[in-house]
Amino acid sequence: MIKCVFWLCTLYRIVFAGENRFLVHEEPKSWISETDYRTMLKESFPIARCCNVFINGTFHEVEQSLNDFLRAYSYPYIILQSSYDCQGYLLISSTEENLLWALSKVPSTISTTEILIIYDSDLLANSRLFNGSIYNNANVNLVTVSGIWSLSENFLQPRNFEEIERYTDLRFKNGLSNFKGRELQIASYYNPPMMYLKRTVKKTVNGIQAEIYLTDNDSERDGIELRMFMLIAERLNFTWSIRSPPGEYKYGRLTDNNTWEGGMISQLLAKEVDLAFGGIWLKADHNMLTNLTGPWGLLEIRFLVPRPKPFTSFLALTKPFTPLVWTSVILTLLWQTCYMTIRARVKPQESTKRFRRFSYTCMELVGRLIGVWMPRRISGVKIQLQFWQIAGLVLVTAYCSSLAATLTGTEYEERIDTVKQFVEAGLTWGKEGPMPTFNEYVNLNDKYSAILPQRFKSEKNYQERHLRILEGKYGIVGRVVGGVFFPENDVEGPDFHNYRLMMNPTGGYYLCFAMQPWLVDKVNMMMLRAIETGFKSFYLKDVIHRRASSSLREVLVEHDKNNGTTIPLALTPLTSGFVMLTVGLTVASVVFLFELFSKNKPEKSSDLMYPKNRDSDVATCEGKKDFRQALKELNITKLIKPGNTKHRRNQCSRIQ
Ligand SMILES: *[C@@H]1O[C@H](CO)[C@@H](O)[C@H](O)[C@H]1NC(C)=O
Ligand SMILES: *[C@@H]1O[C@H](CO)[C@@H](O)[C@H](O)[C@H]1NC(C)=O
Ligand SMILES: *[C@@H]1O[C@H](CO)[C@@H](O)[C@H](O)[C@H]1NC(C)=O
Ligand SMILES: *[C@@H]1O[C@H](CO)[C@@H](O)[C@H](O)[C@H]1NC(C)=O
Ligand SMILES: *[C@@H]1O[C@H](CO)[C@@H](O)[C@H](O)[C@H]1NC(C)=O
Ligand SMILES: *[C@@H]1O[C@H](CO)[C@@H](O)[C@H](O)[C@H]1NC(C)=O
Ligand SMILES: *[C@@H]1O[C@H](CO)[C@@H](O)[C@H](O)[C@H]1NC(C)=O
């Protein structure tokens, strides 16, 4: 750039030096006045802020024209070299040949190209320069000694030069274009919520047979993009007919030999249609092949996944503590039991005699821990056991409160919110039509997403999909537009009943229209206006408001979680408690039966019933009373030793 400016300055100096030299001898007189020259440049390059200058001719002409240009033009320029950054092109010559040669260097297919041709001579009416089709999509003004012409705008066919009176009338309008009712061919397809036209008829347009959509039904002439398109059509004053893309791929696809095949993009490439819409994604390969507008909205690829089911577990009673806490409680208990047992054996004392047995010690410590054992004085370990009991109080309180909180709410299976969970839950998915391009749906570089293509199964019709939904383990693929989910293929309301939206999207795209180069700036400007003025948001909200059924909204609602309402306790969460109770009762019954059947050995059984140990406690007395009562009822009084009974009863009543 710096180099370029340097050369320009040099040239400028040479030229002006030349002018000064010439001025002495003869003053070159131009057929365009200086004011007109300025007007001409201003009107012809309304957008370009730099200019490519092509000059070809004899030395004298070149010098004079350059002088005029340099005096009038105040932006950077490049001479005899073209730069695509500059969209303005000034071609000066006095022969048709030279101008046609210069024109071949101009990228005229770009619709924003601005060309000003200055022809230093009279132009014949049959000149090839008057042929509008050689300028493609560029905007052209032609100034000759015999008159001024402006090429009609690039959206009107055929393009013609119109002669104008004054330099100020030179064309290149900045405002909205008026297509004057020209009919444009459009490609789109039934694609909720973008477009709802459905019925087609076969027609031949421009020698190509096409499926043209019927637009006579108001309720079908709906959709976010269709409404935006109709707004653009009305403002630009063009008429339209929409055709469905042939073949299975609606947008077409990149083939192995790097060509684009089928769909709307191919129709655009073949110039069969002028514009295409219907959920076109702003993607690199679309952008390389066609001209896209700026994005108007965002779309996300998402899955609907089965809702988590509530369940109750057998081990619910262990839920309040983690396995680590349970392990520490058991280890502490074992440690304390060992300590007590060993202590009782090493230092025999009257009050600790009962701790010599490991099982008994363990039972008493558990009793003290859960607070059902009356504290009794034990010499030597009094403080220790106090701490033991306080720890027990804390543990039991924590357990009870946590249990109340967990058991009265519902428990749910793990929710499926990420691709990882989707894969781990063993879900499959599917779609009608041809195999999709998987890298558009999921990020194949991700370890888990790369598994999704293996889970894909093609579907033939709605019935097949319905069966898979009934079988479960199926994810429904679709797109989220404007916050509402739209399934990729038809799914009926009741099928959504057990589905919710997976939190993480697997892909996201901007939405845009695709079109021929000459339409881009017009449609793009309308698109920007539709966005700025809020029409886009209005259509988005309005169409979704009217079209999204209640079942489509229902999938957004998360109601499978603990919502704070309490539920009555059923049997299952309490099972482990009941199992312990049953095991205890069974053991007790077995022991009882065993004792009944061993009545032939009264000495032993009485010893068993009445241990001489005075340290037995209230609970055993109570138990024994019941047991004796039962024996009496059963008439087995022989078993009971009168002396012992009296002594025991006294002891028991004293304790009570
Ligand atoms: C002028 O135009 C002719 C073709 O008409 C071309 O061959 C020649 O190279 C051009 N001269 C310059 C300086 O570009
Ligand atoms: C205009 O130019 C095109 C090609 O650029 C040519 O096919 C056509 O015949 C020309 N028309 C006239 C009237 O010369
Ligand atoms: C739109 O085009 C038609 C057909 O050329 C024309 O009659 C009409 O006046 C145009 N409308 C506007 C608003 O320019
Ligand atoms: C328009 O189409 C809808 C659904 O496609 C249909 O219910 C309605 O009857 C049609 N209306 C007319 C006037 O044809
Ligand atoms: C590219 O592949 C398609 C089929 O996939 C074929 O029809 C076409 O001829 C191929 N084109 C070239 C240039 O090889
Ligand atoms: C239209 O697309 C062509 C081909 O990709 C590209 O060269 C050109 O710059 C685009 N035009 C506009 C106005 O974006
Ligand atoms: C809470 O969830 C339960 C089922 O888990 C449901 O029956 C109940 O209606 C819900 N309550 C509220 C207020 O949402």
CSV table of N, CA and C and ligand atoms in Angstrom, one decimal, residues 198-199 216-220, ligand 4:
chain,number,residue,atom,x,y,z
A,198,LYS,N,-47.1,-26.6,1.2
A,198,LYS,CA,-47.0,-28.0,1.1
A,198,LYS,C,-47.4,-28.6,-0.3
A,199,ARG,N,-48.5,-28.1,-0.8
A,199,ARG,CA,-49.0,-28.7,-2.1
A,199,ARG,C,-48.2,-28.1,-3.3
A,216,ASP,N,-52.3,-20.7,-2.7
A,216,ASP,CA,-53.6,-20.1,-2.6
A,216,ASP,C,-54.2,-20.2,-1.2
A,217,ASN,N,-53.5,-21.0,-0.3
A,217,ASN,CA,-54.1,-21.2,1.0
A,217,ASN,C,-53.4,-20.3,2.1
A,218,ASP,N,-54.1,-19.4,2.7
A,218,ASP,CA,-53.5,-18.5,3.7
A,218,ASP,C,-52.8,-19.2,4.8
A,219,SER,N,-53.4,-20.3,5.3
A,219,SER,CA,-52.9,-20.9,6.5
A,219,SER,C,-51.6,-21.7,6.1
A,220,GLU,N,-51.4,-22.0,4.9
A,220,GLU,CA,-50.2,-22.6,4.5
A,220,GLU,C,-49.1,-21.6,4.1
B,4,LIG,C1,-55.6,-24.6,4.0
B,4,LIG,O1,-54.8,-25.6,4.5
B,4,LIG,C2,-55.2,-26.1,5.7
B,4,LIG,C3,-54.1,-27.1,6.1
B,4,LIG,O2,-53.3,-27.5,5.1
B,4,LIG,C4,-56.6,-26.7,5.7
B,4,LIG,O3,-56.9,-27.2,7.0
B,4,LIG,C5,-57.5,-25.6,5.2
B,4,LIG,O4,-58.8,-26.2,5.1
B,4,LIG,C6,-57.1,-25.0,3.9
B,4,LIG,N1,-57.9,-23.9,3.6
B,4,LIG,C7,-58.4,-23.7,2.4
B,4,LIG,C8,-59.3,-22.5,2.2
B,4,LIG,O5,-58.2,-24.4,1.5
